[in-house]
Coordinates of C-alpha atoms and ligand atoms in Angstrom, one line a residue:
X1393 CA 158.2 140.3 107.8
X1394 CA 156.6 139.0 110.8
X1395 CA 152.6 138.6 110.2
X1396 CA 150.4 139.6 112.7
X1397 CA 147.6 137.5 113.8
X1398 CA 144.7 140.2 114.2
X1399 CA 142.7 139.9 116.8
X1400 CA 139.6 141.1 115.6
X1401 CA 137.7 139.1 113.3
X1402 CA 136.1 140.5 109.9
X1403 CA 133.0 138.0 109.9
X1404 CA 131.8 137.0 113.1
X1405 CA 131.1 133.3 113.0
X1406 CA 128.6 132.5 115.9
X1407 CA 129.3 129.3 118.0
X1408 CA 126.4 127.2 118.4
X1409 CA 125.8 127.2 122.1
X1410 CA 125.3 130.7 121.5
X1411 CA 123.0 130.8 118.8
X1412 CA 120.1 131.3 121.3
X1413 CA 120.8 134.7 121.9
X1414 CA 121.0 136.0 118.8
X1415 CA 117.1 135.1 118.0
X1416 CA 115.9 137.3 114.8
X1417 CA 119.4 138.5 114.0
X1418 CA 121.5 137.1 111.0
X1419 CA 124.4 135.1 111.9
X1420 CA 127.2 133.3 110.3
X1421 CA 128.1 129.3 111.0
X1422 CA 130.1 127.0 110.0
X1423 CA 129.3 122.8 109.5
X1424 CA 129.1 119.5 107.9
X1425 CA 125.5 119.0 105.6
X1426 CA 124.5 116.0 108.1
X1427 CA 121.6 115.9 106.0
X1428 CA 118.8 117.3 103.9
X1429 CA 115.4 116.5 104.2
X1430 CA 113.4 118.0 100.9
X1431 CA 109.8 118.5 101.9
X1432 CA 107.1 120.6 99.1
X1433 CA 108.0 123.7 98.9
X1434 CA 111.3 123.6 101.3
X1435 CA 113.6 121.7 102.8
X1436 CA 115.5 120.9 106.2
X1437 CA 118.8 121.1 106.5
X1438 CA 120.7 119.7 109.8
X1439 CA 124.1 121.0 110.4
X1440 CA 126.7 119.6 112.1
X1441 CA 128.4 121.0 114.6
X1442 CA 131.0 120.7 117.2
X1443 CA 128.8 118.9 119.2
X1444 CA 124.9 119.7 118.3
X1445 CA 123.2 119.2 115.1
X1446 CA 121.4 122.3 114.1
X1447 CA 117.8 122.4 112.2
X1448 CA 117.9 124.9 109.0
X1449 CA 115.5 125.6 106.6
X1450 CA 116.1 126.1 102.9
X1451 CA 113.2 127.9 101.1
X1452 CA 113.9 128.9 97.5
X1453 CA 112.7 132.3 98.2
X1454 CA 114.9 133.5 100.8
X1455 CA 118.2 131.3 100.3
X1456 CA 120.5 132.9 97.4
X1457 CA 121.4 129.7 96.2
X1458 CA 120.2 126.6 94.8
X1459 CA 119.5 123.4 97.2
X1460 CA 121.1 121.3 94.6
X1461 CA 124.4 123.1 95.9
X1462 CA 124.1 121.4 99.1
X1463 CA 125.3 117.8 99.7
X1464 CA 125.9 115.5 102.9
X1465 CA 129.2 116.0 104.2
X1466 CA 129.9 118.9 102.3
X1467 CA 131.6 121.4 104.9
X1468 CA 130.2 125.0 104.6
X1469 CA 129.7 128.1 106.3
X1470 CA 126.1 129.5 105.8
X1471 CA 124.5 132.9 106.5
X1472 CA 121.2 132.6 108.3
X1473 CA 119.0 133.9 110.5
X1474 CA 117.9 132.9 113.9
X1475 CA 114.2 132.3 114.3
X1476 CA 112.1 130.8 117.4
X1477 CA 110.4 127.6 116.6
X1478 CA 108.9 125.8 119.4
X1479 CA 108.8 122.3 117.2
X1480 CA 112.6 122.3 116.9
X1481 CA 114.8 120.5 119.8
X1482 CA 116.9 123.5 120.4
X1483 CA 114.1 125.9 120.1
X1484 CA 115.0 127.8 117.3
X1485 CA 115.9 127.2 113.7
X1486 CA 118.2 128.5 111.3
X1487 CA 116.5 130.3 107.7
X1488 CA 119.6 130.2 105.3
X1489 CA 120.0 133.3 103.5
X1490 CA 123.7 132.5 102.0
X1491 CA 126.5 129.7 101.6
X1492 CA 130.1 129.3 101.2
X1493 CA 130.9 125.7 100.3
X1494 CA 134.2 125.3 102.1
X1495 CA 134.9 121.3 100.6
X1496 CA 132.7 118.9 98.7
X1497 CA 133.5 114.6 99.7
X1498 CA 134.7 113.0 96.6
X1499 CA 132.2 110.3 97.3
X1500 CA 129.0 109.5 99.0
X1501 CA 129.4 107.7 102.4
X1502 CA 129.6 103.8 101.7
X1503 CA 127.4 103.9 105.6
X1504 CA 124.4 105.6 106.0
X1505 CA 125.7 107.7 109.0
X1506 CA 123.0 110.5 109.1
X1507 CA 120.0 107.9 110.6
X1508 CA 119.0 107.8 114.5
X1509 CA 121.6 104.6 114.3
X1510 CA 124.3 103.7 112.5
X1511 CA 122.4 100.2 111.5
X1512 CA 125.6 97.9 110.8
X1513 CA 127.5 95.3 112.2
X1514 CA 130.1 96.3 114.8
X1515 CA 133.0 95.4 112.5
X1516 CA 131.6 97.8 109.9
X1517 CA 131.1 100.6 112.4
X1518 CA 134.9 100.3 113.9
X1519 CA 136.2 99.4 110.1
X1520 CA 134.6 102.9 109.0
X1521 CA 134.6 104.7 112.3
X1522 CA 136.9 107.7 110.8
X1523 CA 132.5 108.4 109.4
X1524 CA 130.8 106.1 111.3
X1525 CA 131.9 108.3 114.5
X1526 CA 130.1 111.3 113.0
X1527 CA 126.9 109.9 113.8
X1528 CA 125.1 112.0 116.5
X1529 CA 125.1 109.3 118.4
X1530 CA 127.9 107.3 118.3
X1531 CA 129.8 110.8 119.3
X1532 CA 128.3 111.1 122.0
X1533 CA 129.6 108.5 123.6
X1534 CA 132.8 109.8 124.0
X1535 CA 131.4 113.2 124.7
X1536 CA 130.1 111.4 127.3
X1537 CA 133.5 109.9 128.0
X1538 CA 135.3 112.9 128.3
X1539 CA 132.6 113.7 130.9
X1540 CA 133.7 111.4 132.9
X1541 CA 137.5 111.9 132.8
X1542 CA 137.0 116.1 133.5
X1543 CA 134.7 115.1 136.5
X1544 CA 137.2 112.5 137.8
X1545 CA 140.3 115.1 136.8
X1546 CA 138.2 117.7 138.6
X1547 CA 137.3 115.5 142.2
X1548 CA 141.1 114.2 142.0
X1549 CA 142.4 117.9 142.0
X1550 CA 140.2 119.2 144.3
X1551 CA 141.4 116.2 146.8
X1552 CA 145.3 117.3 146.4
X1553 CA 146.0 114.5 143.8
X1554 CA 148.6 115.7 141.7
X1555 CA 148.6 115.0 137.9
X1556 CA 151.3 112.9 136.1
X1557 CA 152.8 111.1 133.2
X1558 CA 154.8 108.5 133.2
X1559 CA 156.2 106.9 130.5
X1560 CA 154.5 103.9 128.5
X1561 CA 157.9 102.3 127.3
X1562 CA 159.2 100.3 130.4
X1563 CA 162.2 97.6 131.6
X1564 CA 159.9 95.2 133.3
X1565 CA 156.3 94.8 133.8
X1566 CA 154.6 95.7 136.8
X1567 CA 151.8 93.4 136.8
X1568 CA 153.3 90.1 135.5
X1569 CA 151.6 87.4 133.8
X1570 CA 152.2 86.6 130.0
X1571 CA 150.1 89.2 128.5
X1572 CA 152.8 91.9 127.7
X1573 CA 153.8 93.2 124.8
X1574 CA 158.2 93.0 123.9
X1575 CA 160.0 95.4 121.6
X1576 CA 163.0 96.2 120.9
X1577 CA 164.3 98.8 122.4
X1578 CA 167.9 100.0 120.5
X1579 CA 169.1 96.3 121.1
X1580 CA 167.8 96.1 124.7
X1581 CA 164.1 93.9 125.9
X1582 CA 161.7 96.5 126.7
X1583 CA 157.7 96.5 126.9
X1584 CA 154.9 98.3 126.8
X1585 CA 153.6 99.5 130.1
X1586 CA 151.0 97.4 131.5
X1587 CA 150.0 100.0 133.7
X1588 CA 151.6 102.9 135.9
X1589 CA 152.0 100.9 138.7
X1590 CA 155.5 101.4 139.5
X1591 CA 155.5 104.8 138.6
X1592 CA 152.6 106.2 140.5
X1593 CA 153.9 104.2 143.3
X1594 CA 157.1 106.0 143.5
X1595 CA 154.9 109.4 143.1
X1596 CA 153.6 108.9 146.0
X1597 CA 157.1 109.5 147.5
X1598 CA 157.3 112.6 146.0
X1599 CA 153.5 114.3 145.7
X1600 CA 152.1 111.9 148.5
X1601 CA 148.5 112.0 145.9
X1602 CA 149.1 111.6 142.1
X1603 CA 146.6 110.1 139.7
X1604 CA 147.0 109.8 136.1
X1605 CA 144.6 109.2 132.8
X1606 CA 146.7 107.5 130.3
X1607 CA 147.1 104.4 127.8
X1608 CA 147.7 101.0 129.2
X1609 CA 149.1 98.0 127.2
X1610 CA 147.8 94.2 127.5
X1611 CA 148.9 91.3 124.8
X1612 CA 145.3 89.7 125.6
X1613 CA 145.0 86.8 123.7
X1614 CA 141.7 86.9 124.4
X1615 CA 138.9 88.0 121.9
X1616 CA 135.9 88.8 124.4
X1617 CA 133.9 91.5 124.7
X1618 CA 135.7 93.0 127.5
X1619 CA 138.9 92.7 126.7
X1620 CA 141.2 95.4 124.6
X1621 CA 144.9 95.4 124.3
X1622 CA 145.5 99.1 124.7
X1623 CA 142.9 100.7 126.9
X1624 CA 143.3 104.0 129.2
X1625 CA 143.8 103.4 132.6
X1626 CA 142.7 105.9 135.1
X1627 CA 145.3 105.4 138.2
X1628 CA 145.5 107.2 141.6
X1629 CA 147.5 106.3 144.5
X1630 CA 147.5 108.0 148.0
X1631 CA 149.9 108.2 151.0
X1632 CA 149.6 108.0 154.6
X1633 CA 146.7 106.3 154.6
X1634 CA 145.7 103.5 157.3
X1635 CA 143.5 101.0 155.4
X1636 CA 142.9 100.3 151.8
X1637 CA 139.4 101.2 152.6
X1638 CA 140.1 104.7 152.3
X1639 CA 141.1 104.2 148.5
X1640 CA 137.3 102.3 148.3
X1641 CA 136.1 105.7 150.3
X1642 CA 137.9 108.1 147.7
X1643 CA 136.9 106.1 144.6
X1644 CA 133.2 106.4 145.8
X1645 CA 133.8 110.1 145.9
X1646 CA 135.0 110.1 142.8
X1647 CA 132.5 108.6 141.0
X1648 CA 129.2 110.7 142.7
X1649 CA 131.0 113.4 141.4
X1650 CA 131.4 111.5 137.9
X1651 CA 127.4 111.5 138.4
X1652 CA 127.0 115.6 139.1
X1653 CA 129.6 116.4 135.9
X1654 CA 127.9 114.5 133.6
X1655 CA 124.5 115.9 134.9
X1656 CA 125.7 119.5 134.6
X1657 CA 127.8 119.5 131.4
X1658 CA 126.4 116.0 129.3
X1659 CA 122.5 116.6 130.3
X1660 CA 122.4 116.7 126.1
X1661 CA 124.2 113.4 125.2
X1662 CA 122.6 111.6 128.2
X1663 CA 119.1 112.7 127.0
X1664 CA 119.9 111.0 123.1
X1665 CA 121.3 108.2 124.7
X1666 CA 118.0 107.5 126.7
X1667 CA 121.0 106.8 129.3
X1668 CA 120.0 106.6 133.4
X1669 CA 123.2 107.4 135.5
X1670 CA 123.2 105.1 138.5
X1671 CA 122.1 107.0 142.2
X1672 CA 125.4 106.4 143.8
X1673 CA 125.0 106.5 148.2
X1674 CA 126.6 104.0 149.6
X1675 CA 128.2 101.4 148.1
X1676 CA 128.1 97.7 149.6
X1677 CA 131.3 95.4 150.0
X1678 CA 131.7 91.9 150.5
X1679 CA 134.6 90.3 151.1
X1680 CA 136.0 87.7 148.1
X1681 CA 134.8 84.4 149.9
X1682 CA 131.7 85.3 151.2
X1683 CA 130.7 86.6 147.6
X1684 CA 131.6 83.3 146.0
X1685 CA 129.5 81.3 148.6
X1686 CA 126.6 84.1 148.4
X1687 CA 126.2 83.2 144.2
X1688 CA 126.9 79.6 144.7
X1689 CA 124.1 79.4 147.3
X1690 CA 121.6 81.3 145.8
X1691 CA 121.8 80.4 142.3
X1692 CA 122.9 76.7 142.9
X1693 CA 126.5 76.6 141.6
X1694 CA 129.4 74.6 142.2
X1695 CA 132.7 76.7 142.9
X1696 CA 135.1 75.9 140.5
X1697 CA 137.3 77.9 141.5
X1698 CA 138.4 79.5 144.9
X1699 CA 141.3 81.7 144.3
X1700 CA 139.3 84.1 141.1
X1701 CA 135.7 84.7 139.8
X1702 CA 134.1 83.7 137.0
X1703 CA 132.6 86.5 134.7
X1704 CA 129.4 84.9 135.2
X1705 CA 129.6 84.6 138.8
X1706 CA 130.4 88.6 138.3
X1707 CA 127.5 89.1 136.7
X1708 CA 125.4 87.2 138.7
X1709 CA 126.7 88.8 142.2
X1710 CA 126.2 92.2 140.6
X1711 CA 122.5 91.1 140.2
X1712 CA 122.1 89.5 143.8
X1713 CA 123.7 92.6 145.4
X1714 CA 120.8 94.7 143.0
X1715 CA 118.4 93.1 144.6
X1716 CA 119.4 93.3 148.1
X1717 CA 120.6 96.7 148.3
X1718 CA 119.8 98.8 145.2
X1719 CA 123.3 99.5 144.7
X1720 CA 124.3 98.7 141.0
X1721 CA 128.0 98.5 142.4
X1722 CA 129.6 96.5 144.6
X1723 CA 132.9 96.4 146.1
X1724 CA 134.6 92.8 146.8
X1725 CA 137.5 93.0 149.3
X1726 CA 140.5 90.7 150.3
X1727 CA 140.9 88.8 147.2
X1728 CA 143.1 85.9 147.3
X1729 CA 147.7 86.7 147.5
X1730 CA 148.1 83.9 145.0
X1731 CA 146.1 86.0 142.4
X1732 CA 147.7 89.7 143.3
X1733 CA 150.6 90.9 142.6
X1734 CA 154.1 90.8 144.2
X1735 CA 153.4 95.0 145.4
X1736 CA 149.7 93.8 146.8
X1737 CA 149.8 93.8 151.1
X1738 CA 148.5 90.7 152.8
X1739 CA 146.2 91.0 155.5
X1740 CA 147.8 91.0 159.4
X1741 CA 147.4 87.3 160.4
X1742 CA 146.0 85.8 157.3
X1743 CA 148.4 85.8 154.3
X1744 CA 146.7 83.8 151.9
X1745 CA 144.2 87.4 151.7
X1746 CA 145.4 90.3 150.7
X1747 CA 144.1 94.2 151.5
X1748 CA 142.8 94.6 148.4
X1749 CA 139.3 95.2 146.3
X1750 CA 137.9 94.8 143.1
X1751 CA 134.9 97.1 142.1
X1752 CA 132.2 95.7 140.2
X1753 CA 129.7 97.4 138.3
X1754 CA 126.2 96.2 136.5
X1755 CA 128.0 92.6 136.1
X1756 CA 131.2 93.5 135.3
X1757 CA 134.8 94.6 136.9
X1758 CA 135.7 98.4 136.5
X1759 CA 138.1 98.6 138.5
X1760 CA 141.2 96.8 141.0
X1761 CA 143.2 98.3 144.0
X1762 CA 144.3 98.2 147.1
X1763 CA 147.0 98.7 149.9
X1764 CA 151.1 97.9 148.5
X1765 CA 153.8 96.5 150.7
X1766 CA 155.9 99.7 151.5
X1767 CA 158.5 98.2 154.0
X1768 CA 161.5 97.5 152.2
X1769 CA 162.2 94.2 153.4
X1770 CA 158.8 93.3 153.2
X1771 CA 159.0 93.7 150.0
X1772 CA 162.1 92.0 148.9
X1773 CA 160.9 88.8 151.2
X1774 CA 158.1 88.7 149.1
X1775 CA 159.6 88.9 145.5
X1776 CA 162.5 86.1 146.8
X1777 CA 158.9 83.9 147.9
X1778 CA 157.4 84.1 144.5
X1779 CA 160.9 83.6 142.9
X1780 CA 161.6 87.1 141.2
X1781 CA 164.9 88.3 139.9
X1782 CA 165.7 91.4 142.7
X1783 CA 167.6 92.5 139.6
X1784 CA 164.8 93.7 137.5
X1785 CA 163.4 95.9 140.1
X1786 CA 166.3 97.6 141.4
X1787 CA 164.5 101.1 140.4
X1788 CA 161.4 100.0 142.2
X1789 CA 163.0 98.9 145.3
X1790 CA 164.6 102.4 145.4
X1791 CA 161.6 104.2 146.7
X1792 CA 161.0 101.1 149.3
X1793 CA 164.8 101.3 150.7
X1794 CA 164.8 105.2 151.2
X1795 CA 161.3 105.1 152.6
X1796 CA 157.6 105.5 151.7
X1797 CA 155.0 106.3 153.9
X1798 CA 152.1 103.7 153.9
X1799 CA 149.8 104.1 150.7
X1800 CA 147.7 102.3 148.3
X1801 CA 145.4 103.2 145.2
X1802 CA 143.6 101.7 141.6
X1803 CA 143.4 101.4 137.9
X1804 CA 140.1 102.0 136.8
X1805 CA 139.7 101.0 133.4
X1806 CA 137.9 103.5 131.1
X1807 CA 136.7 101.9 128.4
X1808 CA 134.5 99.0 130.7
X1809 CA 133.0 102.4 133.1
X1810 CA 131.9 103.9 130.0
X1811 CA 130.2 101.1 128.1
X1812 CA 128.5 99.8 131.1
X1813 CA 127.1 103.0 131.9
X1814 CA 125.8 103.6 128.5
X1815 CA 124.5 99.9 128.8
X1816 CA 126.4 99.2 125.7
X1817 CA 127.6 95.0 125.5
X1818 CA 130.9 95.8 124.2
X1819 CA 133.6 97.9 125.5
X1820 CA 134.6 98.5 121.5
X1821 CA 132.0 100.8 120.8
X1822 CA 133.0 103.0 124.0
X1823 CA 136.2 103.0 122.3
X1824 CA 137.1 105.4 119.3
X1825 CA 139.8 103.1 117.6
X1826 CA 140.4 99.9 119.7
X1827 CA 143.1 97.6 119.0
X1828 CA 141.9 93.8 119.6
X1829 CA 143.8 90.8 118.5
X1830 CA 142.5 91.7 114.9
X1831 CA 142.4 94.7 114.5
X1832 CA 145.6 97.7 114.3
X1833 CA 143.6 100.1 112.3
X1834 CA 141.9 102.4 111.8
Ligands
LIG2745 P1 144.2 95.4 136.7 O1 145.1 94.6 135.9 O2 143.1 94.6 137.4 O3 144.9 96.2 137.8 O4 143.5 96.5 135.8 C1 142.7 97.5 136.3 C2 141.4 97.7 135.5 O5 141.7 97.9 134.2 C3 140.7 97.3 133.3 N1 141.3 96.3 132.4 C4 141.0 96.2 131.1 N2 140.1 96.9 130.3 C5 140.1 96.6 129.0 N3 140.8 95.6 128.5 C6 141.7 94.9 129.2 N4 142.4 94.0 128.6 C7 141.8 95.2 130.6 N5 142.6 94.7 131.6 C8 142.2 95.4 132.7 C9 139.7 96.7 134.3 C10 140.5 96.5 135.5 O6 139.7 96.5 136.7 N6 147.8 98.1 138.7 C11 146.5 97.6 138.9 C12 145.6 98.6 139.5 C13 146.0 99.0 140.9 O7 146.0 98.2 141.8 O8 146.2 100.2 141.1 C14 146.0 97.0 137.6 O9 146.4 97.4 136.6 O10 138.7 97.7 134.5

């Protein structure tokens, strides 16, 4: 017999956000015990829920149940009823009249999640994060997070940029170097994609604006504070347009609108983060060179070297541009051909320079794009100069040979936006479970 799901419900749980207007009625809700704070006579009680911890009060008089029923991470559904209290955050508590314990934790958290902080080292907080995440605040961060991606989702569609996925398993790597991962792929060399690059490229051929939000792969040997092997890429890539400029022009857009989401819809998680969003207007640019000479003069450095920055010299450009302009970002343009790759255009006249940008924010880099090669030949001259077997890239030279109108884009790099604007010194904790050179799980 086929069951019917009914579509009314017997007991009307009430979702959280909506708690407000049911003031001085009785209500049903459902939670994790965050935890209980006995005081004489009473005690508070803070649910957890989806995403706001809710004050209740357990008196023995009113509650039909013991408080010794109650216990942190227990999962229950009480029956309470909603009373105005000015002293509580949300402006109303809950009085518990009833519970249903839905599942008790076979043992008491080995971290004490339910403080202000979870007050460990970060290897304990990513080694525990399956609990550690249920902090209030270390969730928010990627409440936060996912902020971010719906307002960037939501400026991208609203600009024509269509959505896609491409796939993460891949014949060659798009952005060369050594750090890529091999497997084995039914007896054939594959890898893990680097990034969309090839993909989104193609795209353009077909949707002339595509963007996607996905997992990226990078066999960084490094173990730095910045660095992650898989992180998610946010890509776009735009036809017809005339200078990579444009791409700087759209990525601005994108990220005042970034701002006004997180305003409207995080307000919340910003407040118990104590986090300030950066007032985004213009934002400066400086070409590669001048930016190198700018840190060296002012802060009395030697360049080292001339083709790629330094994260220091990041860090301190970031601060010099603060204090000329205000703007906590900066753009730097035309970065070096010998450090882009093979797909990046060079600049009319000057080779060695390429049409391309790097956006820096509060010290460090967020994001790279810029303007590709889309004449066939072009292309191919290009791969032969830097010694490239044609052979590996026959799919990618497809789009080139049958035409592509002139276009260019970025890969923005999640993790590094998120920590930096939650002022946070690693981009692990803006991460829910990073993979680093030590560490596959949780
Ligand atoms: P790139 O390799 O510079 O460019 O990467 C783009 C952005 O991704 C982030 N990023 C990382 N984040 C965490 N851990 C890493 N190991 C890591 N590596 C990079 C950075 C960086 O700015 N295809 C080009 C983009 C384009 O031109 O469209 C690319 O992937 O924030």
């Amino acid at each position: 017999m086929i069951k019917r799901i009914k579509e009314e419900k017997k007991n009307i749980t009430v979702a959280p956000e909506e708690l407000k207007l049911h003031i001085g009625k009785e209500v049903q809700i459902h939670g994790s015990i965050y935890k209980i704070r006995k005081m004489r006579g009473f005690a508070f009680v803070l649910l957890r829920t989806a995403r706001q911890v809710i004050q209740c009060v357990y008196s023995e008089e009113t509650a039909g149940f013991a408080l010794e029923e109650l216990q942190e991470e227990s999962c229950v559904r009480f029956t309470a009823r909603v009373q105005e209290e000015e002293r509580s955050k949300t402006g109303y508590e809950l009085h518990l009249l009833g519970v249903t314990i839905l599942s008790r934790p076979e043992e008491a958290s080995p971290i004490v999640i339910n403080n202000k902080l979870v007050d460990t080292s970060i290897e304990n907080l990513l080694n525990y994060r399956p609990i550690t995440l249920r902090n209030e605040k270390e969730r928010a961060v990627f409440k936060i997070q996912e902020g971010i991606t719906c307002g960037m989702r939501r400026f991208l569609q609203r600009n024509g940029f269509t959505e896609i996925h491409t796939p993460k398993i891949v014949y060659s790597g798009a952005e060369g170097g050594a750090n890529i991962f091999k497997l084995n792929y039914f007896g054939k060399e594959a890898y893990l994609a680097q990034s969309p690059q090839f993909y989104k490229q193609m795209m353009v051929g077909v949707f002339e604006r595509v963007f996607e939000i996905a997992p990226v792969f990078r066999a960084e040997k490094h173990d730095t504070s910045r660095h992650l092997n898989e992180y998610t890429s946010v890509d776009f890539e735009m036809g017809y347009i005339e200078s990579f400029e444009e791409i700087m022009q759209m990525e601005t857009g994108m990220l005042k609108e970034v701002m006004n989401y997180l305003n409207e819809y995080c307000a919340s998680e910003l407040e118990l983060l104590s986090v300030t969003l950066p007032e985004i207007t213009e934002i400066p640019a400086v070409r590669f060179l001048e930016a190198k000479e700018m840190v060296a003069r002012e802060y009395h450095r030697e360049i080292k070297d001339y083709e790629d920055f330094e994260p220091e010299e990041e860090r301190l450009l970031c601060e010099l541009i603060q204090k000329q302009t205000g703007s906590e970002f900066v753009f730097v343009t035309h970065y070096p051909s010998k450090k882009r790759p093979f797909y990046a255009m060079e600049t009319a006249g000057h080779p060695e320079e390429t049409e391309s940008f790097d956006l820096l924010f509060r010290g460090l880099e967020i994001t790279t794009g810029g303007q590709r090669i889309h004449s066939y030949q072009e292309q191919v001259q290009k791969m032969e100069r830097r010694g490239m077997n044609l052979g590996l890239f026959e799919s990618y030279l497809m789009m080139h040979k049958y035409g592509m109108p002139p276009h260019g884009g970025l890969g923005l790099g999640l993790e590094r936006f998120t920590s930096k604007l939650l002022g946070q010194e690693n981009v692990r904790r803006a991460t829910l479970f990073p993979r680093d050179t030590g560490r596959l799980e949780p």
